[in-house]
GROMACS .gro file of C-alpha atoms in nm:
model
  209
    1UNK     CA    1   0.000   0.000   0.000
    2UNK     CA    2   0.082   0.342  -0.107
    3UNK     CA    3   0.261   0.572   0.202
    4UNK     CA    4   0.136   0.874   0.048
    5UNK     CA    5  -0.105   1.092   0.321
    6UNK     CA    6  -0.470   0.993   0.237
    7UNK     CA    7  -0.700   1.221   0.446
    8UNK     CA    8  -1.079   1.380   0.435
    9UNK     CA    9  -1.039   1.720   0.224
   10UNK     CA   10  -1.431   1.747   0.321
   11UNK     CA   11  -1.507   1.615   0.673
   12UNK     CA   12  -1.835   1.517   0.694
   13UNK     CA   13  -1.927   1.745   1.022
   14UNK     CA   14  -1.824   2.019   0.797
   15UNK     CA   15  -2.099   2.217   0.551
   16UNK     CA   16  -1.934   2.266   0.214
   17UNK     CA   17  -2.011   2.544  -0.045
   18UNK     CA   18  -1.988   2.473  -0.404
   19UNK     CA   19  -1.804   2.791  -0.637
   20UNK     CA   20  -2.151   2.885  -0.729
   21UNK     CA   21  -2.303   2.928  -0.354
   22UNK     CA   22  -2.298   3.294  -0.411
   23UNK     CA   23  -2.491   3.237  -0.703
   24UNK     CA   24  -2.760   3.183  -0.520
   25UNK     CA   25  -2.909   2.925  -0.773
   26UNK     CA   26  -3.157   2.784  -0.524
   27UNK     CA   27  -3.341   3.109  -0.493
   28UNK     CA   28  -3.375   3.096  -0.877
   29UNK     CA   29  -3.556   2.739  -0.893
   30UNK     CA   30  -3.905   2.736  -1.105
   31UNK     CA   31  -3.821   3.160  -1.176
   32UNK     CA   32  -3.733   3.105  -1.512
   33UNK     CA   33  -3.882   3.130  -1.853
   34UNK     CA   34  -4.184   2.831  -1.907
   35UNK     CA   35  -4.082   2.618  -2.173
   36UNK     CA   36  -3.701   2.728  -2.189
   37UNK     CA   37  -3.476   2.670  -2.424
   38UNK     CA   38  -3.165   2.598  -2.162
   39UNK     CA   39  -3.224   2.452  -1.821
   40UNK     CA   40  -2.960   2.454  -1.593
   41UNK     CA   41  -2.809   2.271  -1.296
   42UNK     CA   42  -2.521   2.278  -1.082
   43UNK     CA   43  -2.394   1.912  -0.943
   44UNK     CA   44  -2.246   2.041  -0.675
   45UNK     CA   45  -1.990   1.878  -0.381
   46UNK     CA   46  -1.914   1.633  -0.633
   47UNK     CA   47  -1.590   1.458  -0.565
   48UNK     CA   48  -1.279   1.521  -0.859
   49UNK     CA   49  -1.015   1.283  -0.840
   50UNK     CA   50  -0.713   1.317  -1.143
   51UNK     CA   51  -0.574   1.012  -1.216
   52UNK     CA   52  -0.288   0.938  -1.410
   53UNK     CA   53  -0.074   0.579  -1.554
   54UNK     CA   54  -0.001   0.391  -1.786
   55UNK     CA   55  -0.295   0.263  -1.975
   56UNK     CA   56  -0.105  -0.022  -2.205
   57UNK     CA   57  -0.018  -0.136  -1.856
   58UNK     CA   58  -0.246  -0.441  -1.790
   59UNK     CA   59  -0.214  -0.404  -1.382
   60UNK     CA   60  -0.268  -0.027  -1.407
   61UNK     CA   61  -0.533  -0.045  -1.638
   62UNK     CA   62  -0.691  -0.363  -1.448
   63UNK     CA   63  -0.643  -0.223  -1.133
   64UNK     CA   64  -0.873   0.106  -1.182
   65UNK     CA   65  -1.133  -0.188  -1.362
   66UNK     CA   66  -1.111  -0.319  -1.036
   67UNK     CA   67  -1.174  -0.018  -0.828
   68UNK     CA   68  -1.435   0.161  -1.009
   69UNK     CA   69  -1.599  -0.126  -1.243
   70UNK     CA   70  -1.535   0.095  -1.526
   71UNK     CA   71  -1.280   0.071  -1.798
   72UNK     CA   72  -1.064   0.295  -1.854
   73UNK     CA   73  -1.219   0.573  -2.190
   74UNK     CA   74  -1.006   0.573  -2.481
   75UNK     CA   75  -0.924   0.926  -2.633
   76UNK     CA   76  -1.211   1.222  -2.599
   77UNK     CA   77  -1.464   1.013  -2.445
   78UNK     CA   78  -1.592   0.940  -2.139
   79UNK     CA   79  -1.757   0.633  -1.933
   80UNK     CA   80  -2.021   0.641  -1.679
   81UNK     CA   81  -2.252   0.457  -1.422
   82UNK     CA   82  -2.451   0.612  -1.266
   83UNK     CA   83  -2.364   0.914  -1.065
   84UNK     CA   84  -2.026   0.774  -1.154
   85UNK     CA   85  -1.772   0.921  -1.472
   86UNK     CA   86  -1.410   0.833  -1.588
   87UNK     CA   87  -1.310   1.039  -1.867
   88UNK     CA   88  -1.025   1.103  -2.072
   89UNK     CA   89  -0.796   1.392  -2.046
   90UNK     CA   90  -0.491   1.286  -2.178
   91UNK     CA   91  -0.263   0.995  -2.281
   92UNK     CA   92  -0.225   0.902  -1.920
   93UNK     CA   93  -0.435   1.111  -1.726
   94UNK     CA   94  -0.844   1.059  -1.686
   95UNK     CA   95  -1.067   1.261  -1.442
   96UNK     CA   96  -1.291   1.101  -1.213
   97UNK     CA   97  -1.597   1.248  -1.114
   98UNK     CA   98  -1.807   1.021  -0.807
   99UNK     CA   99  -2.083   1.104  -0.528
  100UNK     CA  100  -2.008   1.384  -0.264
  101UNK     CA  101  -1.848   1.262  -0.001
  102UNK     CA  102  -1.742   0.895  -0.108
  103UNK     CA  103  -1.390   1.066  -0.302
  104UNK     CA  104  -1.173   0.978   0.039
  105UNK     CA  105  -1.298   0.629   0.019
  106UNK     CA  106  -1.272   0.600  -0.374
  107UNK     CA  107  -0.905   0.717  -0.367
  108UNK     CA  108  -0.824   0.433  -0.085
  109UNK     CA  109  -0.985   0.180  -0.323
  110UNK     CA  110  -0.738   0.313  -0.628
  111UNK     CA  111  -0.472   0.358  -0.396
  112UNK     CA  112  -0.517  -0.039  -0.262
  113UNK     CA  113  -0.604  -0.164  -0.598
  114UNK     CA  114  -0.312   0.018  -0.809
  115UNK     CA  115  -0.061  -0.106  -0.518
  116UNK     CA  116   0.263  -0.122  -0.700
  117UNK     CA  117   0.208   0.020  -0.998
  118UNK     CA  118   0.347   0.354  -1.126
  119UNK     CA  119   0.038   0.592  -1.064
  120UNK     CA  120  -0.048   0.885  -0.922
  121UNK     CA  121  -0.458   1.012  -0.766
  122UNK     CA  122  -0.499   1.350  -0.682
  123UNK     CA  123  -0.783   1.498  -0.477
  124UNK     CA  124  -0.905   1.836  -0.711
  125UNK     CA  125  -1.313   1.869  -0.558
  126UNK     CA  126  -1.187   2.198  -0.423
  127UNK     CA  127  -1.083   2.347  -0.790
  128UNK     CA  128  -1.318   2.256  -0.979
  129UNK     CA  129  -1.721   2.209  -1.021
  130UNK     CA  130  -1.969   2.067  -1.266
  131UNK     CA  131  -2.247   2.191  -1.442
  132UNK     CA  132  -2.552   1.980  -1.603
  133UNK     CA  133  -2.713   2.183  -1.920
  134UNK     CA  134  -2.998   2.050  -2.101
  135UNK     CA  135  -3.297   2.158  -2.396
  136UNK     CA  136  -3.328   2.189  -2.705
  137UNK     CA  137  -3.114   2.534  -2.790
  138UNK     CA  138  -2.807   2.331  -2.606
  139UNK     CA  139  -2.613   2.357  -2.988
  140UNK     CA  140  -2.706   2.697  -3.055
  141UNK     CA  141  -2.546   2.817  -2.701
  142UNK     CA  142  -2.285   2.635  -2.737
  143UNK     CA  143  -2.164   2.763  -3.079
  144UNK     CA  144  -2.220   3.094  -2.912
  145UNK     CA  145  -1.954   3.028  -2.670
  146UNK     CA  146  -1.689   2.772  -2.818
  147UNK     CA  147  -1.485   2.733  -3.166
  148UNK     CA  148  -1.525   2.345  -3.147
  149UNK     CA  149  -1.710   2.165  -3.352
  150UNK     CA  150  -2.065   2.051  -3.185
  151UNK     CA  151  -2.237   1.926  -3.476
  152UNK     CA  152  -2.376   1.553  -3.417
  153UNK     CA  153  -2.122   1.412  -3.617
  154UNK     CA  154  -1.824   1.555  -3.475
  155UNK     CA  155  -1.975   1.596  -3.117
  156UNK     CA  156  -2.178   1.312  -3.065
  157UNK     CA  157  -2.287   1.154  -2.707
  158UNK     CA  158  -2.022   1.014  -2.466
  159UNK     CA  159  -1.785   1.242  -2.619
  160UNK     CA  160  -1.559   1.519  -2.404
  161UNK     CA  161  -1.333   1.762  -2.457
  162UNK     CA  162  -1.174   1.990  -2.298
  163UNK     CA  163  -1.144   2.382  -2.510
  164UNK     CA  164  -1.189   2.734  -2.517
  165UNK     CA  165  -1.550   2.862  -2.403
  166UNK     CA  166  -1.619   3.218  -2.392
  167UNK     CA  167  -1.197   3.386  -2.314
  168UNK     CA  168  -1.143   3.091  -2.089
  169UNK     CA  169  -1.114   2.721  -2.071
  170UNK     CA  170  -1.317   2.456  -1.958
  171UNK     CA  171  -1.422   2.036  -2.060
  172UNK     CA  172  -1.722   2.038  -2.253
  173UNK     CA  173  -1.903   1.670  -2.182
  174UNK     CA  174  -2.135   1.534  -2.414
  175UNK     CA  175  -2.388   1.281  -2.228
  176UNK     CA  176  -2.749   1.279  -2.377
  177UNK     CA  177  -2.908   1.353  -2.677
  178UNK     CA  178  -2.978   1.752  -2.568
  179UNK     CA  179  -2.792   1.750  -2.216
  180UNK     CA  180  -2.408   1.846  -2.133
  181UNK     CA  181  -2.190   1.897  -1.865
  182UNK     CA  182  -1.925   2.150  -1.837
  183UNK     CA  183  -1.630   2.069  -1.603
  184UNK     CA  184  -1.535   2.437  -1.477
  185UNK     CA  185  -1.247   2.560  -1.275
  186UNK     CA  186  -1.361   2.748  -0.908
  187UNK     CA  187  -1.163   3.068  -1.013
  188UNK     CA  188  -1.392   3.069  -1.285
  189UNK     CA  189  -1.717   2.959  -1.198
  190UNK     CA  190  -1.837   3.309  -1.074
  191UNK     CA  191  -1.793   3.428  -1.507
  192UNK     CA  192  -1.906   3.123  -1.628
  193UNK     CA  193  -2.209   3.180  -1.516
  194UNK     CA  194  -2.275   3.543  -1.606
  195UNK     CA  195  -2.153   3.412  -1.951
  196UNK     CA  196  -2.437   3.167  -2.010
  197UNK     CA  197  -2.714   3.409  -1.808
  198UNK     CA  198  -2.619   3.657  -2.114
  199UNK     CA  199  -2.574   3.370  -2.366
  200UNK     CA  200  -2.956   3.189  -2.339
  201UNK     CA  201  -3.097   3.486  -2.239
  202UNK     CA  202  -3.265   3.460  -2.625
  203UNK     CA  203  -3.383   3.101  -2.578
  204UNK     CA  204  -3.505   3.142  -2.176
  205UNK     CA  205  -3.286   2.967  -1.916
  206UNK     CA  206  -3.467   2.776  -1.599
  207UNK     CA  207  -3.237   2.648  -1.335
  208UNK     CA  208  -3.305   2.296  -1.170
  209UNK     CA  209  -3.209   2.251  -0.814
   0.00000   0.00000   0.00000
């Protein structure tokens, strides 16, 4: 086993906020437009882990298979069950997205699991949040706000990316036919969301607790 310091970034006697708590999104629930075009929701106090390895590595690869039940994406896509995602970022690095508050215990399953191997889990919940948008103007928004390519056949579902959005960067994530999740940094959560207030406002945004 690993001698690296595992602890509880989030003890459990301890209220978090998410970067959007001064947002106030709550107090905007069932306010917005009937029959919007974007509908928006923050999954907040989800838990981030980074990991990184050696995919062509049969015990690395087997060992996260082992921990999560998921195998590892291949390039620009992602896997999921449930409230649980693995996606690609990079040759060897994937983020990991699970329920608030089971991240300390999913890193001591990697950690256990990957014993041995060369790997490396970091704990990023505190950087970083994630954003569920859904309807049917989802393209037209985000063609407003990003260079890439969103059309079905370049953008299609279970595919993520991570690319410029508005002057800034962020992963743009691709799971249902009219819903997507943006991965955003905490520094930039509070413009973000001025950015897509201003970009539906033609199409009507609701937000969803």
């Amino acid at each position: 086993m690993s001698n690296v310091n595992v602890y509880q970034q989030r003890p459990a006697d301890i209220a978090g906020q998410s970067p959007l708590h001064h947002a106030g999104l709550h107090e905007l629930v069932g306010k917005g437009r009937k029959n919007a075009g974007i509908t928006l929701r923050e999954k907040k106090l989800r838990g981030h882990l980074v990991i990184r390895g050696d995919a062509k590595d049969a015990g690395f690869s087997g060992g996260v298979h082992k921990a999560l039940g998921l195998e590892l994406p291949v390039a620009l896509t992602l896997v999921a069950d449930g409230d649980t995602s693995l996606q690609w970022l990079g040759p060897d690095e994937w983020l990991l997205i699970v329920p608030g508050g089971s991240e300390f215990e999913v890193e001591r399953k990697l950690r256990a699991a990957l014993d041995g191997q060369h790997f490396s889990v970091v704990n990023v919940s505190g950087g970083q949040t994630l954003l569920e948008l859904s309807g049917p103007k989802m393209r037209e928004l985000l063609m407003k706000s990003s260079s890439y390519d969103v059309h079905p056949s370049n953008f299609p579902v279970g595919k993520a990316v991570g690319t410029v959005f508005a002057k800034s960067q962020l992963v743009i994530r691709h799971t249902g036919e009219e819903t997507w999740e943006l991965v955003i940094r905490r520094s930039f959560a509070d413009y973000f969301w001025l950015w897509l207030q201003d970009a539906s406002a033609e199409y009507g945004l609701a937000v969803e607790a």
